[in-house]
Every structure is written in structure tokens, then in C-alpha cells.
Tab-separated table of C-alpha atoms and ligand atoms in Angstrom:
chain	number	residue	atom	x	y	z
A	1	UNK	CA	0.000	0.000	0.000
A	2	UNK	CA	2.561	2.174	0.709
A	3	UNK	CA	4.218	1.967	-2.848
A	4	UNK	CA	0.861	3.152	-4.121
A	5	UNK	CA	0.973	6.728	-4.314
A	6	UNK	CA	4.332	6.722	-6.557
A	7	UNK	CA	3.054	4.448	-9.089
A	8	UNK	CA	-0.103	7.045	-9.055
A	9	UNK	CA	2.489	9.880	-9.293
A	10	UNK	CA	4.021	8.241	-12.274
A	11	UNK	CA	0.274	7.445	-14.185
A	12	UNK	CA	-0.192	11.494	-13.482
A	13	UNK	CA	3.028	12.224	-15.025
A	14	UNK	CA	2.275	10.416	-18.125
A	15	UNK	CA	-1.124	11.465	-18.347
A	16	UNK	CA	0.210	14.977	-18.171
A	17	UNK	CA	3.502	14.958	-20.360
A	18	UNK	CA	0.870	13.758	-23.167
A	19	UNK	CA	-1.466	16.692	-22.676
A	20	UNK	CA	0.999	19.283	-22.371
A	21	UNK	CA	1.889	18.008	-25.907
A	22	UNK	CA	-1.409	18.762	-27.294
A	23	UNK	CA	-1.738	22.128	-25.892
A	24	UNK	CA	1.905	23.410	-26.905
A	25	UNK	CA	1.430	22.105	-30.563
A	26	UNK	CA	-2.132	24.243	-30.671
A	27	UNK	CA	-0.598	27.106	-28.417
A	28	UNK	CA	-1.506	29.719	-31.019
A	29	UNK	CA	-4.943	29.363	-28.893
A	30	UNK	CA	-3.543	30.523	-25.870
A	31	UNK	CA	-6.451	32.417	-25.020
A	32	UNK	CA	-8.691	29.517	-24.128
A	33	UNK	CA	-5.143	26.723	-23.663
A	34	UNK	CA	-4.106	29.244	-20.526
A	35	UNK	CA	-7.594	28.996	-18.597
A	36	UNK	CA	-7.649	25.085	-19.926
A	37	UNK	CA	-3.631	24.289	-18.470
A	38	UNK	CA	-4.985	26.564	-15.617
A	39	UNK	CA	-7.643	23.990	-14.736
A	40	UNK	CA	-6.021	20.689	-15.611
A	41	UNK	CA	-2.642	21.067	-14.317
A	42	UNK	CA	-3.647	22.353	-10.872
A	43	UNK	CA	-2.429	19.389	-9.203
A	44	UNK	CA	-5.462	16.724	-9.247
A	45	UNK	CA	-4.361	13.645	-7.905
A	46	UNK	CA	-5.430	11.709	-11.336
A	47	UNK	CA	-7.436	8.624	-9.772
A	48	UNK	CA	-9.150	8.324	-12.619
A	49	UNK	CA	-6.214	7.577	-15.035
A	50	UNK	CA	-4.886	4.986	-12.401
A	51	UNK	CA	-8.479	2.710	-12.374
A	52	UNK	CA	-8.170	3.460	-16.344
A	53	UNK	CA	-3.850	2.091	-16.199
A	54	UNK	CA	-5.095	-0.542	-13.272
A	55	UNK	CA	-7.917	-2.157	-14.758
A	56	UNK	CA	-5.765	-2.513	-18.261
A	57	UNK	CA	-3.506	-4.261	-16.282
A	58	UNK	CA	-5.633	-6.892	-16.094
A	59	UNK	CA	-6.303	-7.479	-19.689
A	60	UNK	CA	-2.964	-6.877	-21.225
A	61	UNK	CA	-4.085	-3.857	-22.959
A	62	UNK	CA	-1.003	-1.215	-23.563
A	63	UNK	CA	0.125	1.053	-21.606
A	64	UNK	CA	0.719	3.974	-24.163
A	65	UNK	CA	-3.077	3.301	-25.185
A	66	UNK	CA	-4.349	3.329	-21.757
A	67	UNK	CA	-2.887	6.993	-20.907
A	68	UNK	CA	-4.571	8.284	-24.444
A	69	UNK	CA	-7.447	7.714	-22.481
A	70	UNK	CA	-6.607	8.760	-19.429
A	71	UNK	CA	-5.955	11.977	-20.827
A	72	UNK	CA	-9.695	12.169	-22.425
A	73	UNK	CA	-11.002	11.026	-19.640
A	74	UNK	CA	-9.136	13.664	-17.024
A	75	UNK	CA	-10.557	16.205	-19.562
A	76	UNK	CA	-13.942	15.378	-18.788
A	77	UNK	CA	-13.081	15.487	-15.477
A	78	UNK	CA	-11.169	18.720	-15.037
A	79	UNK	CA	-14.316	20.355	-16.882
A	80	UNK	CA	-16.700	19.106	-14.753
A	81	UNK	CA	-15.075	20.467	-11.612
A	82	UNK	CA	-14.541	24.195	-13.712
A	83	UNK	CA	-18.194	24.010	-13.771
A	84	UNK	CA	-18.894	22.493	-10.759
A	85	UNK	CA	-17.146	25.672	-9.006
A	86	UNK	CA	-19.256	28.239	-11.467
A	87	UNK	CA	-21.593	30.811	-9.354
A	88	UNK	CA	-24.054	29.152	-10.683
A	89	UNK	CA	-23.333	25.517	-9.119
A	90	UNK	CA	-21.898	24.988	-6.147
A	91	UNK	CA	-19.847	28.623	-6.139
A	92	UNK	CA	-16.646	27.782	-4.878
A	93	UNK	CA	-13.268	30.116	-4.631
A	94	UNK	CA	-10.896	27.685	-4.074
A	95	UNK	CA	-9.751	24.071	-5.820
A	96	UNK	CA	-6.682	21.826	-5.372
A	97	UNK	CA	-5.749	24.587	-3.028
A	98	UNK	CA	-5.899	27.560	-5.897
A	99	UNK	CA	-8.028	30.037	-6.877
A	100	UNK	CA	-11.167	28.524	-8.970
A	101	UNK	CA	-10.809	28.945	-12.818
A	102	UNK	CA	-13.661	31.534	-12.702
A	103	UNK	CA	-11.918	33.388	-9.984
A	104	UNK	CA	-8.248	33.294	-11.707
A	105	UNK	CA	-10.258	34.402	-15.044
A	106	UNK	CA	-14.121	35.022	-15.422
A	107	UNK	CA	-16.629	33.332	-15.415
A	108	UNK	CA	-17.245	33.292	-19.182
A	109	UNK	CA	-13.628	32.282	-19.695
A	110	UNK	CA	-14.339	29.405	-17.207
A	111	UNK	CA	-17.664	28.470	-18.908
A	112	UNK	CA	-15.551	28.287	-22.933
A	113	UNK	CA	-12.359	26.297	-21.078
A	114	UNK	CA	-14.641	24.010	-19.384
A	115	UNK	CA	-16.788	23.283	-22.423
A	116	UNK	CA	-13.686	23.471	-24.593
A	117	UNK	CA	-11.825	20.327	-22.148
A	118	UNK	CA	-15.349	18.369	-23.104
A	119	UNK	CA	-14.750	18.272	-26.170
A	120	UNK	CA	-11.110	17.837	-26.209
A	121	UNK	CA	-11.692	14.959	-24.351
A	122	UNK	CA	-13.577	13.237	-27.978
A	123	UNK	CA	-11.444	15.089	-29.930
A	124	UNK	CA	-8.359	12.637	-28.285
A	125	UNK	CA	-10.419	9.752	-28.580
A	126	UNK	CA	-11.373	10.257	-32.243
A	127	UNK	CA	-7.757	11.055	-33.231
A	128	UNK	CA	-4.665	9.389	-34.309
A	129	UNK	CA	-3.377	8.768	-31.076
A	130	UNK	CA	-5.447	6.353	-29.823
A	131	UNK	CA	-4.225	2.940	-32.193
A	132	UNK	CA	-7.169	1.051	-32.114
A	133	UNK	CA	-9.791	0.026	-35.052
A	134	UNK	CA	-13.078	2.166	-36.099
A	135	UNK	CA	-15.535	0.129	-34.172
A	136	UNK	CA	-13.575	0.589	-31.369
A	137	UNK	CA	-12.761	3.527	-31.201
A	138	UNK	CA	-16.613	4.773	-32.074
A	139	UNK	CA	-17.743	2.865	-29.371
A	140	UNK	CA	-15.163	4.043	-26.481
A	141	UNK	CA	-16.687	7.735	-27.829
A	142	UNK	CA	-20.431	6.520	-27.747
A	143	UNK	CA	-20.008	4.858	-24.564
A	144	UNK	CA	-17.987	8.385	-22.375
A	145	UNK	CA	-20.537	10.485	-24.193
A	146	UNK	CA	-23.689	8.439	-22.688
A	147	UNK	CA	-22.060	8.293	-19.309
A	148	UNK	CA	-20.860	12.432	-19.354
A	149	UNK	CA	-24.022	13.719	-20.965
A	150	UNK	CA	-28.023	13.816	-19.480
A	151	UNK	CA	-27.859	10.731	-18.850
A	152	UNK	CA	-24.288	10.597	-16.798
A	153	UNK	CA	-22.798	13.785	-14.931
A	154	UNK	CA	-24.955	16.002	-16.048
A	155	UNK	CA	-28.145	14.573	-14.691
A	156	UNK	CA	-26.394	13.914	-11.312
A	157	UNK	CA	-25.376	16.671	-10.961
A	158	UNK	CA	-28.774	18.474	-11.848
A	159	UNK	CA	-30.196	16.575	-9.107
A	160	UNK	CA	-26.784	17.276	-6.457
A	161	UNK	CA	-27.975	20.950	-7.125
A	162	UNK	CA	-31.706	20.464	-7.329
A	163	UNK	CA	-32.114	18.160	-4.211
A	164	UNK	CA	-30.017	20.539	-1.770
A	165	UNK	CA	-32.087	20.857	1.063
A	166	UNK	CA	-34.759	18.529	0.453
A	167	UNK	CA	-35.306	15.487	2.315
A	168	UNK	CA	-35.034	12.321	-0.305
A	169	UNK	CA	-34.443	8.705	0.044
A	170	UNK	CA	-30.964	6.872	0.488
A	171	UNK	CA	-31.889	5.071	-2.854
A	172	UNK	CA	-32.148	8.580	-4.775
A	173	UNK	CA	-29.121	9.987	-2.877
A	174	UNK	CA	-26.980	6.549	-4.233
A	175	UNK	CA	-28.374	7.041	-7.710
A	176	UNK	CA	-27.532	10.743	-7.731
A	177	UNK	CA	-23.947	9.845	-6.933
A	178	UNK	CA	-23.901	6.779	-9.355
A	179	UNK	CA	-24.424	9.402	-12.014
A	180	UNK	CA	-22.546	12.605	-10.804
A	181	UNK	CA	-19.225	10.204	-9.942
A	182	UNK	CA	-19.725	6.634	-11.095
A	183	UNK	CA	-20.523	7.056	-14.065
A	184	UNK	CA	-16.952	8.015	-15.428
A	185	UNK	CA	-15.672	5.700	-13.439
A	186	UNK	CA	-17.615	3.241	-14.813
A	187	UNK	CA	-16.308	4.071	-18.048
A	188	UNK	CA	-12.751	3.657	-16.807
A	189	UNK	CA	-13.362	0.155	-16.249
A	190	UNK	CA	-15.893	-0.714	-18.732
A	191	UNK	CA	-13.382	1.031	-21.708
A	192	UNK	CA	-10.984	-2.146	-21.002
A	193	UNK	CA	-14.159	-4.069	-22.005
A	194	UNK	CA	-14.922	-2.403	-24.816
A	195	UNK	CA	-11.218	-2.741	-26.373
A	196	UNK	CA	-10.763	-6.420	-25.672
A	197	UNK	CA	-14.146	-6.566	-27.932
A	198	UNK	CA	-16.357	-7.864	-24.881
A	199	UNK	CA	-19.977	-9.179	-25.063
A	200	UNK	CA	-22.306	-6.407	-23.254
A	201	UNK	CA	-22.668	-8.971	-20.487
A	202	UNK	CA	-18.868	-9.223	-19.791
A	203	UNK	CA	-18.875	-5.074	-20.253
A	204	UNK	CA	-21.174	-5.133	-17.582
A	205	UNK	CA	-19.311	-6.812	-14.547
A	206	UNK	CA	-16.650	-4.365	-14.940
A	207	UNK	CA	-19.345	-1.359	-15.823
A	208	UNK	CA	-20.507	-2.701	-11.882
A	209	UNK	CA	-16.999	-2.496	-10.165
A	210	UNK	CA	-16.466	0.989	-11.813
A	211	UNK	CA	-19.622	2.217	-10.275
A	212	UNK	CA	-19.068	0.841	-7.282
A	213	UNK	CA	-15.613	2.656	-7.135
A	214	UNK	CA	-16.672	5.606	-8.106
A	215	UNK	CA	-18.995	5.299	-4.989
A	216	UNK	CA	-16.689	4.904	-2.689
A	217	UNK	CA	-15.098	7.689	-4.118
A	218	UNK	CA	-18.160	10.111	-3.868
A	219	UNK	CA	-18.486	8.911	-0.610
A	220	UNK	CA	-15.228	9.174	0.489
A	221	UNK	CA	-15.364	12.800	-0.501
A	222	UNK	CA	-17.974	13.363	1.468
A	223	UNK	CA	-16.557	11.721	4.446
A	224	UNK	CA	-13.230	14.325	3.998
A	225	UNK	CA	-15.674	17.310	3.389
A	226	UNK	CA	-17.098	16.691	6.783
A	227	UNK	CA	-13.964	15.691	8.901
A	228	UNK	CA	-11.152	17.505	6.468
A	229	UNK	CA	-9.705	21.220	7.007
A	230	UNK	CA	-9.404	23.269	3.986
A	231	UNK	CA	-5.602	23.466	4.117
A	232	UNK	CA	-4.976	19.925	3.541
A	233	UNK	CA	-8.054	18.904	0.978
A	234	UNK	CA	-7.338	22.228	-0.965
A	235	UNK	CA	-11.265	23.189	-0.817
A	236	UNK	CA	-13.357	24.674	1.399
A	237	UNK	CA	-14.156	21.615	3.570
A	238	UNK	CA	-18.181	21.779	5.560
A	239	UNK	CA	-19.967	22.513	2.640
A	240	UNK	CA	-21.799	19.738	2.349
A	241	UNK	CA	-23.900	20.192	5.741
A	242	UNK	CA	-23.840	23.619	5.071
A	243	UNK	CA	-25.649	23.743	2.089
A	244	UNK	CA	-27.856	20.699	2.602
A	245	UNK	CA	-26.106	18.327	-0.408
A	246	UNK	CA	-28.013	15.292	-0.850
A	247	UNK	CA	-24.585	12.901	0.672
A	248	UNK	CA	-25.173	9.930	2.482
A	249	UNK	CA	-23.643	11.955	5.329
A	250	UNK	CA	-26.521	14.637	5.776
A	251	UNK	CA	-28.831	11.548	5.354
A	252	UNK	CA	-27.475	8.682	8.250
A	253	UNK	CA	-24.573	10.635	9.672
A	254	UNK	CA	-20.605	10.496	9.439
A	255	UNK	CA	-20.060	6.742	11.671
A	256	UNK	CA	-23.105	5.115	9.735
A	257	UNK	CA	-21.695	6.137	6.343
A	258	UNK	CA	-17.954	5.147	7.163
A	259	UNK	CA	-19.383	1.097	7.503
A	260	UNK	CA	-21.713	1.369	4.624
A	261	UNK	CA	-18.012	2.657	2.576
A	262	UNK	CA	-16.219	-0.103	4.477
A	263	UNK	CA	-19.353	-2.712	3.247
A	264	UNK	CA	-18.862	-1.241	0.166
A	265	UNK	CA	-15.251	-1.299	-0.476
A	266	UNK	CA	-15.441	-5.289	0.432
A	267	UNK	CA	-17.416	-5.976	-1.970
A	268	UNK	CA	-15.392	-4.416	-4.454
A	269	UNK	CA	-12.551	-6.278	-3.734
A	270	UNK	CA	-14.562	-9.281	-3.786
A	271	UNK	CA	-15.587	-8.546	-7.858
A	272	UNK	CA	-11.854	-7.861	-8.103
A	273	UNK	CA	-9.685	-10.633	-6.604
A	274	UNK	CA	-12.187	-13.043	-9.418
A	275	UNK	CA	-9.476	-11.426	-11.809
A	276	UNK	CA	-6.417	-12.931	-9.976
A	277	UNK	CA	-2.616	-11.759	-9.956
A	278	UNK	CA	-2.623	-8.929	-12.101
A	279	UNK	CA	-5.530	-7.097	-10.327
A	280	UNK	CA	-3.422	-6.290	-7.480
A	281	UNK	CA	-3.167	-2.397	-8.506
A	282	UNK	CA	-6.387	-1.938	-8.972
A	283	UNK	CA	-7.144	-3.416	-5.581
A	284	UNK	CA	-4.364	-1.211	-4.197
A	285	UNK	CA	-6.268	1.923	-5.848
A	286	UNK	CA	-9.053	1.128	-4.182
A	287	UNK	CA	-7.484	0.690	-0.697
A	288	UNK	CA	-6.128	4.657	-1.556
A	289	UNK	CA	-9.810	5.913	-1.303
A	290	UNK	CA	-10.768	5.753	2.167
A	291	UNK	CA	-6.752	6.220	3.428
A	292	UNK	CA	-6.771	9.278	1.530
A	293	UNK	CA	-7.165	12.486	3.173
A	294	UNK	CA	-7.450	14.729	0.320
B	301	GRG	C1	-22.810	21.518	-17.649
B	301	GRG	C2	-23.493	19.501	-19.071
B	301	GRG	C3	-22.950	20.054	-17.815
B	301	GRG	C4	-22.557	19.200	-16.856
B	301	GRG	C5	-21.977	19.593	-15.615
B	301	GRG	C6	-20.349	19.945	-13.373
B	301	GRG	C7	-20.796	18.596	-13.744
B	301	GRG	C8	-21.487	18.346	-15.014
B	301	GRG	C9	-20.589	17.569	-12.988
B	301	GRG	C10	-19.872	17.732	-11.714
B	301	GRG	C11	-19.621	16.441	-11.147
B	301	GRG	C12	-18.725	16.558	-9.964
B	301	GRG	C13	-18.071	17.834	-9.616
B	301	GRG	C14	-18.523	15.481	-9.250
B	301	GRG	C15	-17.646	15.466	-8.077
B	301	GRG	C16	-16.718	14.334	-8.228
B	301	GRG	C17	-15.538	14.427	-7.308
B	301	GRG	C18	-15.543	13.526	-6.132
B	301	GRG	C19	-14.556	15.267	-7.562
B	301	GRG	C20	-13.261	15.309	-6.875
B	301	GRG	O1	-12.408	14.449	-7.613
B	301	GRG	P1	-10.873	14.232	-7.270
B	301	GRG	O2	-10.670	14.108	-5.806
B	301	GRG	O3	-10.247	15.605	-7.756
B	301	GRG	O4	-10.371	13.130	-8.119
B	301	GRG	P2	-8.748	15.936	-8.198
B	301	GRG	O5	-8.574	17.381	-7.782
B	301	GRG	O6	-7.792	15.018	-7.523
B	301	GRG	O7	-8.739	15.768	-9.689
């Protein structure tokens, strides 16, 4: 366990070295690249792009290939939190312990770069770095697009920001979070699926165990905003109580939610270890969620 934060330090690296190219071949664009680099480089930890490197693992798949879509996939994910932290969500000043995108900018430079990351992130997939065939590439694009879209991030997130304050039912707090957070984590496991040319059925177990982690990982979150102080999670922590977020937290409390994670988590590792040796990363990156304290 220890080990496991270099070998995330080194997936980060990667993920970043092959971004950075993309931006300084287009850098004529600097207006929008500066507020993009802004938002992506600002230090996030890139546990995404580890489940993506992890589950690959498993399956053989390349390396080199796997970071491609890392870097797509941290796109979507760098976006989502420049919007996330717009006045009009959740209205936050600070992020990885720096000034919000919107704050460092405006907010209409924050809106383009956000909305400009999206669609980098198909632009990657769709382009000549990625080595794979037509079908599968197309489908690795349908697939991120269902689960980032209205009926992924977007709708959980309507609902994070629609349901603050209102008193709703574990089941609709779970399926906000399977769609605000899971769902791109679902995608980082279910991707390996899709390039080993999987039945649906086969997609789906590791569709489930992405989910599942991306759970844990919502949940964790909320766990840190509760107990966490600013300085060391790099955003204002106590925001969840404060403004009422629909978090399993607000709903059963901080000790009830911490076993319901620790159920959770053993369960994942259950779907997991039916993969054998060469799951052992992606066990360890699961065993980083609730150790983490940022
Ligand atoms: C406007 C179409 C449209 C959609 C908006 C904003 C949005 C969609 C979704 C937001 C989803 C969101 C912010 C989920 C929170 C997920 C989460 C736990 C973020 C923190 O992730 P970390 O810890 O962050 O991996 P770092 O900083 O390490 O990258």
C-alpha cells in the first residue's frame, strides 16, 4: 500500500507529459489553452487515469493506449469540476488549493475552457493517437458520451444541485452519486471491455466495479468534506452540511456512512480478486480511497 501513491504519481506524469503536448502544438490558442492548463494542471491527484492504467492491467491492454485515455477522460473530469465551481453551481473560490478557474479568469472564460476540455476529451479519442480500429474507437466515444451527458454527470449533478435541502431517500441519494461520480468511473473500467471486444454482459461486470468505485469515491469525498480542514483537501471543507447536499452523510450521519463505505469497499474487492494476480493495482487503488485524506 505504501508503494501506491508513486506508481499514481508516475500514471499522473504520463497522463500529463501527453497533454501538455497537445496544448503546446495548438498554443496559437492561448487564449482559451491558458484557462484550460490553468484547470487541468492544478495538481489533481489523477485517480481516474490509475483505475483506467489498473484495470488494463488486467487485460494486457497497452500502456501507451491506456494513458490516451486517461488523458480524455481527465478532460472530462477537469471540466466538470470548472463548472462544478461556477456561481451558478456549487460557487466555490478555491480548488486543489488555488483560486477557482472563474476566480483566476471570469466566469465566461471558465464556462468556454470548461466546455472546450469536453470536447477535447472526444477530440483525443477520435484522433490518431489512440491505435485502435473504427468500431472501437466509435464505441469508447459513444459509450464516455452516454455516461458524461443527461444521462451521466450532467443529470447527477442536476439533481446534487436540485435536491439541496430537500429530504429524499438513500436510494435517490446513491443514484444521484452513481451518475454525478460513477458514471466516469464506470467508463474507466468498462473502456478495457470495450477494447478487448467484450460481449455487453462481460462489459457489464466491470461497468458494476467501476460504479461501485466511483462510490466509494463520492463517498469518500464526502466523508473528507465533513472531517477535512481546507488546508490539507485544498477546498473549502463543511460545505456539504452547510448547504444541505443530498450525501449519504446529511442523510445517516458520518459513523453510519464510514461502515456502509467499508461494506462497500469489500465488496469491491470481492468482484476484483475473481481477476487474480494482475488485479493487485487496482485493488491497491481502491485501498487509496478511504486512506486518503485529500
Ligand atoms: C454543464 C453539461 C454540464 C454538466 C456539468 C459539473 C458537472 C457536469 C458535474 C460535476 C460532477 C462533480 C463535480 C462530481 C464530483 C466528483 C468528485 C468527487 C470530484 C473530486 O475528484 P478528485 O478528488 O479531484 O479526483 P482531483 O482534484 O484530484 O482531480
Amino acid at each position: 500500500m505504501k508503494k501506491y501513491p508513486k506508481k499514481l504519481k508516475k500514471i499522473a506524469n504520463d497522463t500529463n507529459t501527453f497533454l501538455k503536448k497537445i496544448f503546446l502544438k495548438r498554443n496559437k490558442y492561448f487564449h482559451l489553452i491558458k484557462p484550460m492548463s490553468y484547470g487541468v494542471f492544478s495538481g489533481g491527484k489523477r485517480f481516474r487515469s490509475a483505475i483506467i492504467v489498473n484495470t488494463g492491467k488486467i487485460f494486457n491492454i497497452k500502456y501507451r493506449e491506456l494513458i490516451v485515455i486517461a488523458a480524455a477522460v481527465e478532460c472530462i473530469h477537469s471540466y466538470s469540476l470548472m463548472h462544478d465551481d461556477l456561481p451558478a453551481m456549487d460557487n466555490d473560490d478555491l480548488r486543489r488549493g488555488k483560486l477557482t478557474t472563474h476566480k483566476k479568469f471570469n466566469e465566461y472564460t471558465a464556462i468556454l475552457a470548461g466546455n472546450s476540455l469536453l470536447i477535447l476529451a472526444f477530440e483525443i479519442l477520435s484522433g490518431k493517437n489512440l491505435k485502435f480500429n473504427s468500431k472501437i474507437k466509435s464505441e469508447l466515444i459513444r459509450t464516455l458520451a452516454l455516461y458524461s451527458g443527461f444521462s451521466g454527470l450532467a443529470d447527477g449533478q442536476y439533481f446534487d444541485l436540485t435536491y439541496e435541502n430537500k429530504k429524499i431517500s438513500m436510494k435517490k441519494i446513491i443514484n444521484i452519486q452513481n451518475n454525478k461520480t460513477g458514471k466516469l468511473f464506470a467508463f474507466c473500467c468498462e473502456c478495457i471491455g470495450i477494447i478487448k471486444g467484450h460481449s455487453l454482459k462481460k462489459r457489464k461486470m466491470l461497468k458494476e466495479i467501476g460504479l461501485k468505485i466511483g462510490l466509494l469515491f463520492q463517498i469518500s469525498d464526502d466523508l473528507i468534506d465533513y472531517k477535512g480542514d481546507t488546508k490539507t483537501v485544498g477546498k473549502q471543507t463543511k460545505k456539504d452540511v452547510n448547504k444541505g447536499k443530498p450525501t449519504l452523510v446529511n442523510h445517516i450521519g458520518y459513523d453510519k456512512t464510514l461502515t456502509f463505505a467499508k461494506n462497500l469497499k469489500y465488496e469491491i474487492n470481492k468482484k476484483i480478486k475473481k481477476y487474480g494476480n494482475r488485479s493487485e493495482d487496482l485493488l491497491q487503488s481502491v485501498e487509496f480511497i478511504l486512506d486518503r485524506r485529500f
